[in-house]
Amino acid sequence: MELPLPTFSFKIPSIHDGNQLDCRIYLPPAFQNIESAAAWPNRGAIIAHPYAPLGGCYDDPVVGFVGSELLQSDCIVGTFNFRGAGVSEGRTSWTAKPELGDYVSFYGFMLQYLHHLKLAFPPSDPADPKPPNTGQDESPDLRLILGGYSYGSLIASHVPSPEVILDIFRPGPTSAASASTYKPTPKSEIGKASIRIATSTLEKLQMTHSHSVADTKPTALTTSISYLLVSPLLPPISHLLTSFSTLSLNVKAHTGSDTRIPCRPTDQQNTHHTLALFGDQDTFTSAEKLEKWSDEMAHMPRSQFQFWKIDGAGHFWREDGVETRARHALKVWLGQL
């Protein structure tokens, strides 16, 4: 089973420079009716595609089967085309920094979209208080998997921390005093898109509420982030795709000034649940190198990093039987989140 036709197709601007990006949303089976949607486990996933100059786009078959497995696990799945792929504006860069901005733009959209949907469905019994704090981590309101395949995994692994993302997409000034000088930014357009798609989602369910999604007041929701890296790229290939530069996020289109935010991928993947999924016949990065890197990541203090090596699988996952084994690995990992 591959991904079905998308539920929504739309565009958002990249916070790097405002280039318009093709985006898709796929709703899981839970959204077939109001009752099952209300019981939706509040999780989503982003799957980014491989290198555009080599034909990568959101129609890639690996993106398709990974997204399909996530969809069957009740994730709202989001895909998008990096600049230069499909009909997204712009062209592929030499440094991957603009593409990092593209990914973060869709990341911000997904956070807001899931946020609006979560607030649209009240608790089954609003009178019931939250269970007392037992010293263990409370269950998060939302879960979002940041995923990618090949080049897409390279970009996904470098997104800044959730705290930085929330700060980037914090609502802008709306008071009367600032209204005369406030100018809409790509960030606000992304917020408008998230509200529009959330409203359309509820309309598809023919759901009525005493308030509209657009009128929802900002509410603090806790979000759990996980990483899914399919056929991750390691040096020297990763260095070639970034021109040997250190990836940082440029949010000039958002701030109006040349603001760069450093990215520390190892910190993020150790402190959040992460799965690296790769084959032992990968021709871009050897299985030996991938295993060594994965083992080092998994043995760091407090690490939540896991890896799964699929025997017989190459970088493109075309060998007989490897997709089935990869789906099984994904299902096992998703069951742990």
XYZ file of N, CA and C in Angstrom, residues 3-10 23-29 31-32 71 75-79 113 197 200-202 204-205:
90
model
N 0.962 5.738 -0.440
C 0.148 6.863 -0.005
C -1.031 7.056 -0.953
N -2.225 7.325 -0.435
C -3.373 7.622 -1.297
C -3.253 9.035 -1.869
N -4.274 9.484 -2.543
C -4.297 10.875 -2.983
C -4.303 11.778 -1.751
N -3.587 12.898 -1.799
C -3.545 13.771 -0.619
C -4.919 14.350 -0.301
N -5.168 14.566 0.974
C -6.417 15.197 1.399
C -6.410 16.678 1.060
N -5.248 17.311 1.220
C -5.086 18.732 0.912
C -3.775 18.958 0.172
N -3.802 19.803 -0.827
C -2.602 20.271 -1.521
C -2.618 21.802 -1.463
N -1.492 22.398 -1.117
C -1.453 23.847 -0.904
C -0.011 24.328 -0.968
N 3.007 21.676 -0.901
C 2.788 20.905 0.329
C 1.567 19.999 0.188
N 1.591 18.909 0.935
C 0.472 17.975 0.960
C 0.214 17.513 2.391
N -1.050 17.253 2.669
C -1.466 16.663 3.942
C -2.303 15.425 3.648
N -2.021 14.342 4.377
C -2.783 13.101 4.271
C -3.409 12.815 5.636
N -4.721 12.678 5.670
C -5.406 12.375 6.918
C -5.537 10.866 7.098
N -5.308 10.360 8.302
C -5.382 8.919 8.553
C -6.830 8.443 8.630
N -7.030 7.137 8.712
C -8.395 6.582 8.776
C -9.226 7.134 9.917
N -9.861 9.988 10.668
C -10.619 11.177 10.278
C -11.742 10.870 9.289
N -12.197 9.629 9.289
C -13.324 9.268 8.432
C -14.650 9.744 9.019
N 0.816 6.672 8.108
C -0.615 6.959 7.976
C -1.444 5.854 8.614
N -1.003 8.605 12.091
C -0.319 9.896 12.000
C -0.957 10.724 10.883
N -1.128 12.007 11.116
C -1.389 12.929 10.020
C -0.049 13.141 9.328
N 0.036 12.783 8.065
C 1.311 12.809 7.345
C 1.397 14.048 6.464
N 2.515 14.739 6.568
C 2.763 15.902 5.735
C 4.004 15.713 4.882
N 3.915 16.070 3.610
C 5.070 16.060 2.720
C 5.131 17.413 2.005
N -0.922 23.531 12.686
C -2.060 22.751 12.189
C -2.508 21.729 13.235
N -6.355 25.097 6.581
C -6.398 23.648 6.396
C -7.095 22.978 7.577
N -10.757 23.436 7.063
C -11.216 22.536 6.000
C -11.302 21.092 6.501
N -10.376 20.702 7.371
C -10.419 19.357 7.939
C -11.707 19.140 8.720
N -12.050 20.122 9.543
C -13.272 20.006 10.335
C -14.521 20.057 9.457
N -14.723 18.875 6.478
C -14.848 17.551 5.875
C -15.549 16.572 6.816
N -15.377 16.804 8.115
C -16.044 15.958 9.112
C -17.443 16.470 9.424
